[in-house]
mmCIF file with all atom_site columns, C-alpha atoms in Angstrom:
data_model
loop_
_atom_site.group_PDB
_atom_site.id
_atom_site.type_symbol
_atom_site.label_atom_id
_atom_site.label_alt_id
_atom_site.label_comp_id
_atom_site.label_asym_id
_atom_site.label_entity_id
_atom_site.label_seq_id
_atom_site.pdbx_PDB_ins_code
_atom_site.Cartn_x
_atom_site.Cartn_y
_atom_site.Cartn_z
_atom_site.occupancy
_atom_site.B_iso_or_equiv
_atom_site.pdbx_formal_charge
_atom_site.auth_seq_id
_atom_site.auth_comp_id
_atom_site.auth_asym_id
_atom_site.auth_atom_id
_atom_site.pdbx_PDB_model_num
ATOM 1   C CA . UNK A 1 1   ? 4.189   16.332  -7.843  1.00 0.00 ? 19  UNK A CA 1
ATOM 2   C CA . UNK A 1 2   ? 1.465   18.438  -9.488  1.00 0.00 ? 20  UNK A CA 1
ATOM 3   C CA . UNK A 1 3   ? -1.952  18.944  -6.901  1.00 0.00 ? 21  UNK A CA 1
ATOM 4   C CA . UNK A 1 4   ? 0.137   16.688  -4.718  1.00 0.00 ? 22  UNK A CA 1
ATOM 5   C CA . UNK A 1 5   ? -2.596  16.854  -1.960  1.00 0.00 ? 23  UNK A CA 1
ATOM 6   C CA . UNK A 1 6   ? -5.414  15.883  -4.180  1.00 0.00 ? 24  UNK A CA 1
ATOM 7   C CA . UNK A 1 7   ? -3.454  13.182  -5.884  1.00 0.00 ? 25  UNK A CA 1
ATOM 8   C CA . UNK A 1 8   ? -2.774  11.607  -2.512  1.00 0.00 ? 26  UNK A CA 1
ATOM 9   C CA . UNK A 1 9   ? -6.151  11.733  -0.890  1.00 0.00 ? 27  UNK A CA 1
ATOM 10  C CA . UNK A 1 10  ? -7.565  9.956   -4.415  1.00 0.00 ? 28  UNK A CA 1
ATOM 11  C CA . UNK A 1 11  ? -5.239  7.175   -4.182  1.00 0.00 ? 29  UNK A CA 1
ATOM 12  C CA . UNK A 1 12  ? -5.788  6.301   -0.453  1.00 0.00 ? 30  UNK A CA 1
ATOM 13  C CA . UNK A 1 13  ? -9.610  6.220   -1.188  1.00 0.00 ? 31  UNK A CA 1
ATOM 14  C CA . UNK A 1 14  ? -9.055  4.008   -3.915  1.00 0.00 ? 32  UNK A CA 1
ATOM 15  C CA . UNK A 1 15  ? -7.256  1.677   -0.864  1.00 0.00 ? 33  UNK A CA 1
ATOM 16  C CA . UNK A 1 16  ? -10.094 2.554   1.635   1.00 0.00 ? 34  UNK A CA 1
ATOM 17  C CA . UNK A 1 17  ? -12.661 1.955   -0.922  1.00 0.00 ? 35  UNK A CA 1
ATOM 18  C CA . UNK A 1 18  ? -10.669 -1.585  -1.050  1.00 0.00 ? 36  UNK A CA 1
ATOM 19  C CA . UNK A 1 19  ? -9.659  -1.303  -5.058  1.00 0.00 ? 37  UNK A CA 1
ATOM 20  C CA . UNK A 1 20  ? -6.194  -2.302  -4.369  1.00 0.00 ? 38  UNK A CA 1
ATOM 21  C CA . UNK A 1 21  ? -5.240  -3.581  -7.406  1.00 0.00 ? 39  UNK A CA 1
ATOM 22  C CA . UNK A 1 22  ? -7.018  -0.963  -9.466  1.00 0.00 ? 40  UNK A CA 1
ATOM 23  C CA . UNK A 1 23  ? -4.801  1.641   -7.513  1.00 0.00 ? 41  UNK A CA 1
ATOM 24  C CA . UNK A 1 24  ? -1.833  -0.070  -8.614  1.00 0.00 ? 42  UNK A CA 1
ATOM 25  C CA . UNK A 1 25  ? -2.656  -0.330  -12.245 1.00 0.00 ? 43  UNK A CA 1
ATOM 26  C CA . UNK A 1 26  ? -3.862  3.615   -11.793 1.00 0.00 ? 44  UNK A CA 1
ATOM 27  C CA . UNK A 1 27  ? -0.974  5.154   -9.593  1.00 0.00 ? 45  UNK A CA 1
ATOM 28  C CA . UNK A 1 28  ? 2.379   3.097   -9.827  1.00 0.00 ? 46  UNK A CA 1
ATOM 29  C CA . UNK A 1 29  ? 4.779   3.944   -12.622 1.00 0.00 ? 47  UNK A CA 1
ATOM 30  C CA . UNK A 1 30  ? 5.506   0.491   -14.774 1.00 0.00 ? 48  UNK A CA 1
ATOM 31  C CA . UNK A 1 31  ? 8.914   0.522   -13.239 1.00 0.00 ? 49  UNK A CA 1
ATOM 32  C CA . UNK A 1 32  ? 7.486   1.288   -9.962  1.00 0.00 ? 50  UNK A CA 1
ATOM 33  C CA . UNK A 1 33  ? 9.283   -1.071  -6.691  1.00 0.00 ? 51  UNK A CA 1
ATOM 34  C CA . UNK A 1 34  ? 7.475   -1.822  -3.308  1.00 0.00 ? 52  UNK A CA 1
ATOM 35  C CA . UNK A 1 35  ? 9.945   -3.117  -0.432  1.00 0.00 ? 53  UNK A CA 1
ATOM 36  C CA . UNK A 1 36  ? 8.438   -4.961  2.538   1.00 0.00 ? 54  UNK A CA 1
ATOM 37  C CA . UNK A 1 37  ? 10.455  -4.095  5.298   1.00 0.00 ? 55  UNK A CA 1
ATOM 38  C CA . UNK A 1 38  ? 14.127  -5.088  4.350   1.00 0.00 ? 56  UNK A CA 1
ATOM 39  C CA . UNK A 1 39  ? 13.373  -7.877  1.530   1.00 0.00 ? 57  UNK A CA 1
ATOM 40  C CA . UNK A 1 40  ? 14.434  -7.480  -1.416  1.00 0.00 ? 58  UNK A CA 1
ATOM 41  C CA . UNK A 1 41  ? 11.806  -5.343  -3.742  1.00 0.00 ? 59  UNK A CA 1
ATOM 42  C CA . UNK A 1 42  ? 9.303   -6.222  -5.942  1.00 0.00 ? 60  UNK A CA 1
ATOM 43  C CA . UNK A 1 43  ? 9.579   -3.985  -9.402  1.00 0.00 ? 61  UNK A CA 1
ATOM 44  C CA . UNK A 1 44  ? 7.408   -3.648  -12.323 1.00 0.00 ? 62  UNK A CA 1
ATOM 45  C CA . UNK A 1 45  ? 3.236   -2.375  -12.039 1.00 0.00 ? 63  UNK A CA 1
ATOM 46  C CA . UNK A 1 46  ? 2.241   -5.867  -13.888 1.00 0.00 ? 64  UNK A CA 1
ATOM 47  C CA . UNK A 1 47  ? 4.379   -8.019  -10.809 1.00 0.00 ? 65  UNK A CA 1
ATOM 48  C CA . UNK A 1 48  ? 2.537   -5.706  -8.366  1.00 0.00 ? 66  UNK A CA 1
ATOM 49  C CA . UNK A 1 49  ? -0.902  -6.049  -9.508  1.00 0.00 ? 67  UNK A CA 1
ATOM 50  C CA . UNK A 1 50  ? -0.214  -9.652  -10.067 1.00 0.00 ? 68  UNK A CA 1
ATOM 51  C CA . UNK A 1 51  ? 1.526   -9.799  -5.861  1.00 0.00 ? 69  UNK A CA 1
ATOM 52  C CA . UNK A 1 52  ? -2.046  -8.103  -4.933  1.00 0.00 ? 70  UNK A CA 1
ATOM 53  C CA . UNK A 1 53  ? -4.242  -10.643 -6.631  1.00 0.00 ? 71  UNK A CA 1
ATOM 54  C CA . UNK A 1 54  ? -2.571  -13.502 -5.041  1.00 0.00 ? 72  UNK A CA 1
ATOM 55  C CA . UNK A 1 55  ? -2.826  -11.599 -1.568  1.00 0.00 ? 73  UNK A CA 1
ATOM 56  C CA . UNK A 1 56  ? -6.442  -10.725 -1.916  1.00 0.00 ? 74  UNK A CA 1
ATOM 57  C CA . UNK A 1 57  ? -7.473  -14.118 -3.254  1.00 0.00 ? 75  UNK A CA 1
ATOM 58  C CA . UNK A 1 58  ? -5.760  -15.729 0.056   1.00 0.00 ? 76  UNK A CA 1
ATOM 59  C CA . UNK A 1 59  ? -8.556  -13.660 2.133   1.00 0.00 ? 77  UNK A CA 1
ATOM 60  C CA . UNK A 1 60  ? -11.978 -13.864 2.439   1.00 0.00 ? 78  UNK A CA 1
ATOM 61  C CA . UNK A 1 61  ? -11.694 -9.744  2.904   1.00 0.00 ? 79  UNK A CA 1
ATOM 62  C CA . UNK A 1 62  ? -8.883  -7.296  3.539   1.00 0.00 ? 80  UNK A CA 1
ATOM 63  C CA . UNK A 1 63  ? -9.855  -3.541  4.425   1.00 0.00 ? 81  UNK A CA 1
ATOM 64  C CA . UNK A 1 64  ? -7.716  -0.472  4.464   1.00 0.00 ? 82  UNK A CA 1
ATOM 65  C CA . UNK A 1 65  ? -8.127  2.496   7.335   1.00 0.00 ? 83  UNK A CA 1
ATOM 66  C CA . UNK A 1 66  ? -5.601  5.247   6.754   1.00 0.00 ? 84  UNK A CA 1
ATOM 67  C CA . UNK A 1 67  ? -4.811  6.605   10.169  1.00 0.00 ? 85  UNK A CA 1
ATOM 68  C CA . UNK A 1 68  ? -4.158  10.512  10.259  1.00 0.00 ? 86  UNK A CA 1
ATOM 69  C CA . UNK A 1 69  ? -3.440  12.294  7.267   1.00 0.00 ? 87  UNK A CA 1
ATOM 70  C CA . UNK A 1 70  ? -0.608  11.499  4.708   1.00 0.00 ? 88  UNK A CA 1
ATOM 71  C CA . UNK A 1 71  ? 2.719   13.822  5.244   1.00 0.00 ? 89  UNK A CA 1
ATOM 72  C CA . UNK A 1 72  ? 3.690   14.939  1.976   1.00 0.00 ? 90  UNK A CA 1
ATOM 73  C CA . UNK A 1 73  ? 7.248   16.865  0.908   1.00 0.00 ? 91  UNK A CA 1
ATOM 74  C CA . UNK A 1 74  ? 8.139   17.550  -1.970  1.00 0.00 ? 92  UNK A CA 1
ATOM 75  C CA . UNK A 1 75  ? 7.855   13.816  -4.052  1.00 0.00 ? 93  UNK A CA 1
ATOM 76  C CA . UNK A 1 76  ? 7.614   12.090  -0.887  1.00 0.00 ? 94  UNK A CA 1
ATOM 77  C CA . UNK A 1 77  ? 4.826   11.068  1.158   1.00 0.00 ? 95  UNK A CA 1
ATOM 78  C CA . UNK A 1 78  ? 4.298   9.193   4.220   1.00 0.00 ? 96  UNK A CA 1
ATOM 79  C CA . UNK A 1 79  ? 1.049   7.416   5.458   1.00 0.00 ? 97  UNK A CA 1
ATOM 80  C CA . UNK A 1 80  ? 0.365   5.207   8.218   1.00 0.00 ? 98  UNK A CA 1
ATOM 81  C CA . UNK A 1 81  ? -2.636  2.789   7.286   1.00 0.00 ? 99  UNK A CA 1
ATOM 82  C CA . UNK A 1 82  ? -4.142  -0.257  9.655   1.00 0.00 ? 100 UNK A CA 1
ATOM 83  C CA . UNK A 1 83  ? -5.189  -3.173  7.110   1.00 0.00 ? 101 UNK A CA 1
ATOM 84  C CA . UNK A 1 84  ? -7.488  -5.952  8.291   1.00 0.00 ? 102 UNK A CA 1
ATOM 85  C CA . UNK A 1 85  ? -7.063  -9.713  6.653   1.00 0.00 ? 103 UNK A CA 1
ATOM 86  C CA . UNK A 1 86  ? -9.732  -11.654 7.455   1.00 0.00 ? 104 UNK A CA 1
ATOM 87  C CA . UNK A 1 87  ? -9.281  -15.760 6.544   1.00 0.00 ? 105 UNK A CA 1
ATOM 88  C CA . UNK A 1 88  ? -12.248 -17.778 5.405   1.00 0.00 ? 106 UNK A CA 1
ATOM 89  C CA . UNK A 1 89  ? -12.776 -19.320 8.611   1.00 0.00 ? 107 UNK A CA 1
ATOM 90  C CA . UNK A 1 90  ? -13.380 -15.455 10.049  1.00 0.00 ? 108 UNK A CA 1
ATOM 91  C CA . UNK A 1 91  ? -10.252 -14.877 11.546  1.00 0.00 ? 109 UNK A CA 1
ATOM 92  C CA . UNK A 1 92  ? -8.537  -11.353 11.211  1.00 0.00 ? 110 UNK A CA 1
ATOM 93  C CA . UNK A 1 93  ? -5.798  -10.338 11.649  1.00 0.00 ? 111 UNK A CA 1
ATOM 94  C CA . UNK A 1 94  ? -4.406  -6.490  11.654  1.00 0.00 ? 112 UNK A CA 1
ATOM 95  C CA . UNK A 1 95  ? -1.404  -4.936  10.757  1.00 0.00 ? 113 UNK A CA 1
ATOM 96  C CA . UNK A 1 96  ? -0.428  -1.454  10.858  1.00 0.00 ? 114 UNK A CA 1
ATOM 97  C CA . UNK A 1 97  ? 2.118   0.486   8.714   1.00 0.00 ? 115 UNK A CA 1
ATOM 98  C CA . UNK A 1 98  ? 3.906   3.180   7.310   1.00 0.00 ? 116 UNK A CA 1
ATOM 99  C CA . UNK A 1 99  ? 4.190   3.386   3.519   1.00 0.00 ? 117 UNK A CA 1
ATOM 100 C CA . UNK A 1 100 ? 6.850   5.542   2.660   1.00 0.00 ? 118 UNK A CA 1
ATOM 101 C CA . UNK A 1 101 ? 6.031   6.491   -1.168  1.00 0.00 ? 119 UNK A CA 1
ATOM 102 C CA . UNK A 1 102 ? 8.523   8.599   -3.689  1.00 0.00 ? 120 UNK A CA 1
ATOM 103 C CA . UNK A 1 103 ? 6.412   10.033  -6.274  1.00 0.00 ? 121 UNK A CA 1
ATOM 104 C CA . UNK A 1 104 ? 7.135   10.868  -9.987  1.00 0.00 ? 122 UNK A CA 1
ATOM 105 C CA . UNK A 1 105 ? 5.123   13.311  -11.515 1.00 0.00 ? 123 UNK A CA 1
ATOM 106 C CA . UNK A 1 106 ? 1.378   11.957  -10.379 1.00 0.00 ? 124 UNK A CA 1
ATOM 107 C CA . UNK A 1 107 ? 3.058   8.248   -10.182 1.00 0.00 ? 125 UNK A CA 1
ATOM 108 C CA . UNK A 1 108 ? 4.339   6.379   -7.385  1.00 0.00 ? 126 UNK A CA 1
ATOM 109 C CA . UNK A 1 109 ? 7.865   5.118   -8.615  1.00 0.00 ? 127 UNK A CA 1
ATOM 110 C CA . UNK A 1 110 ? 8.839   3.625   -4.804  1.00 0.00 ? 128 UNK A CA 1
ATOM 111 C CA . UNK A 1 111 ? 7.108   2.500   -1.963  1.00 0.00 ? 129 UNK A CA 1
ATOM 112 C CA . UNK A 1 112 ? 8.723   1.187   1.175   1.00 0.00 ? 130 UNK A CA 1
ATOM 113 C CA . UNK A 1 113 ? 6.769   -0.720  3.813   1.00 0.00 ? 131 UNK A CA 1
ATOM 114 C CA . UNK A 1 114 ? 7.768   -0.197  7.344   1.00 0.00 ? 132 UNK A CA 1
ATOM 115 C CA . UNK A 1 115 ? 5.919   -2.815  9.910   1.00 0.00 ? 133 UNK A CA 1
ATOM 116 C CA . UNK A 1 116 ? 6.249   -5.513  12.727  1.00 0.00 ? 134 UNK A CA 1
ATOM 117 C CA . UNK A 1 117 ? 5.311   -8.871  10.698  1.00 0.00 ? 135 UNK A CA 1
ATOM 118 C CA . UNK A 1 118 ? 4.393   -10.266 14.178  1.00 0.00 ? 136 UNK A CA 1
ATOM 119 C CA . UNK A 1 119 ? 1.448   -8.515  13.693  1.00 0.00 ? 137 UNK A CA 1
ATOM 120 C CA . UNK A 1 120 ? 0.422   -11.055 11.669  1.00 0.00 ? 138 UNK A CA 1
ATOM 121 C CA . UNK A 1 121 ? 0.466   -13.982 14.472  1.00 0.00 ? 139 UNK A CA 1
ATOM 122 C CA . UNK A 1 122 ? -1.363  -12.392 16.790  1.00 0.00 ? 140 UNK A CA 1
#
């Protein structure tokens, strides 16, 4: 991964600065797969970016705080982030992760979530 350290840091503040979707469209290969936990994955940047939408749109906000720095070797990186859903009625909710990312070139090919969806019900 060419400037791997720079390419890293300028994706996660396109998270923390909450353009989710634009990240996607900007950093995933079109082939690219995201696995939540152990379901099956998701593949292709369009079904992605779509997956996002529909995930934002069910919040009245969702922020991103990326805890530490990212670990990076070779093509693979490893950040933990906490996000924050909020509902419309107020509620939020946090969850925090690891995203486990293998990189092609300047392009995120894989991503694997690791979390604890009880998170969630708190």
């Amino acid at each position: 991964m060419c400037g791997a350290s720079s390419i890293v840091e300028a994706f996660a503040r396109r998270l923390e600065d909450g353009d989710f979707v634009g990240a996607i469209l900007d950093y995933y290969t079109p082939d690219a797969a995201t696995h939540e936990n152990l379901a099956a994955p998701v593949v292709g940047r369009d079904k992605l970016a779509d997956k996002e939408r529909r995930v934002l749109a069910a919040f009245k906000e969702v922020t991103a705080v990326r805890i530490g720095p990212s670990l990076i070797d070779g093509d693979i990186v490893a950040s933990r982030w906490k996000f924050s859903f909020t509902n419309a009625e107020g509620v939020t909710r946090t969850l925090e992760e690891i995203a486990w990312q293998t990189w092609r070139g300047n392009e995120i090919i894989e991503e694997r979530f690791f979390y604890d969806p009880k998170q969630l019900g708190r």
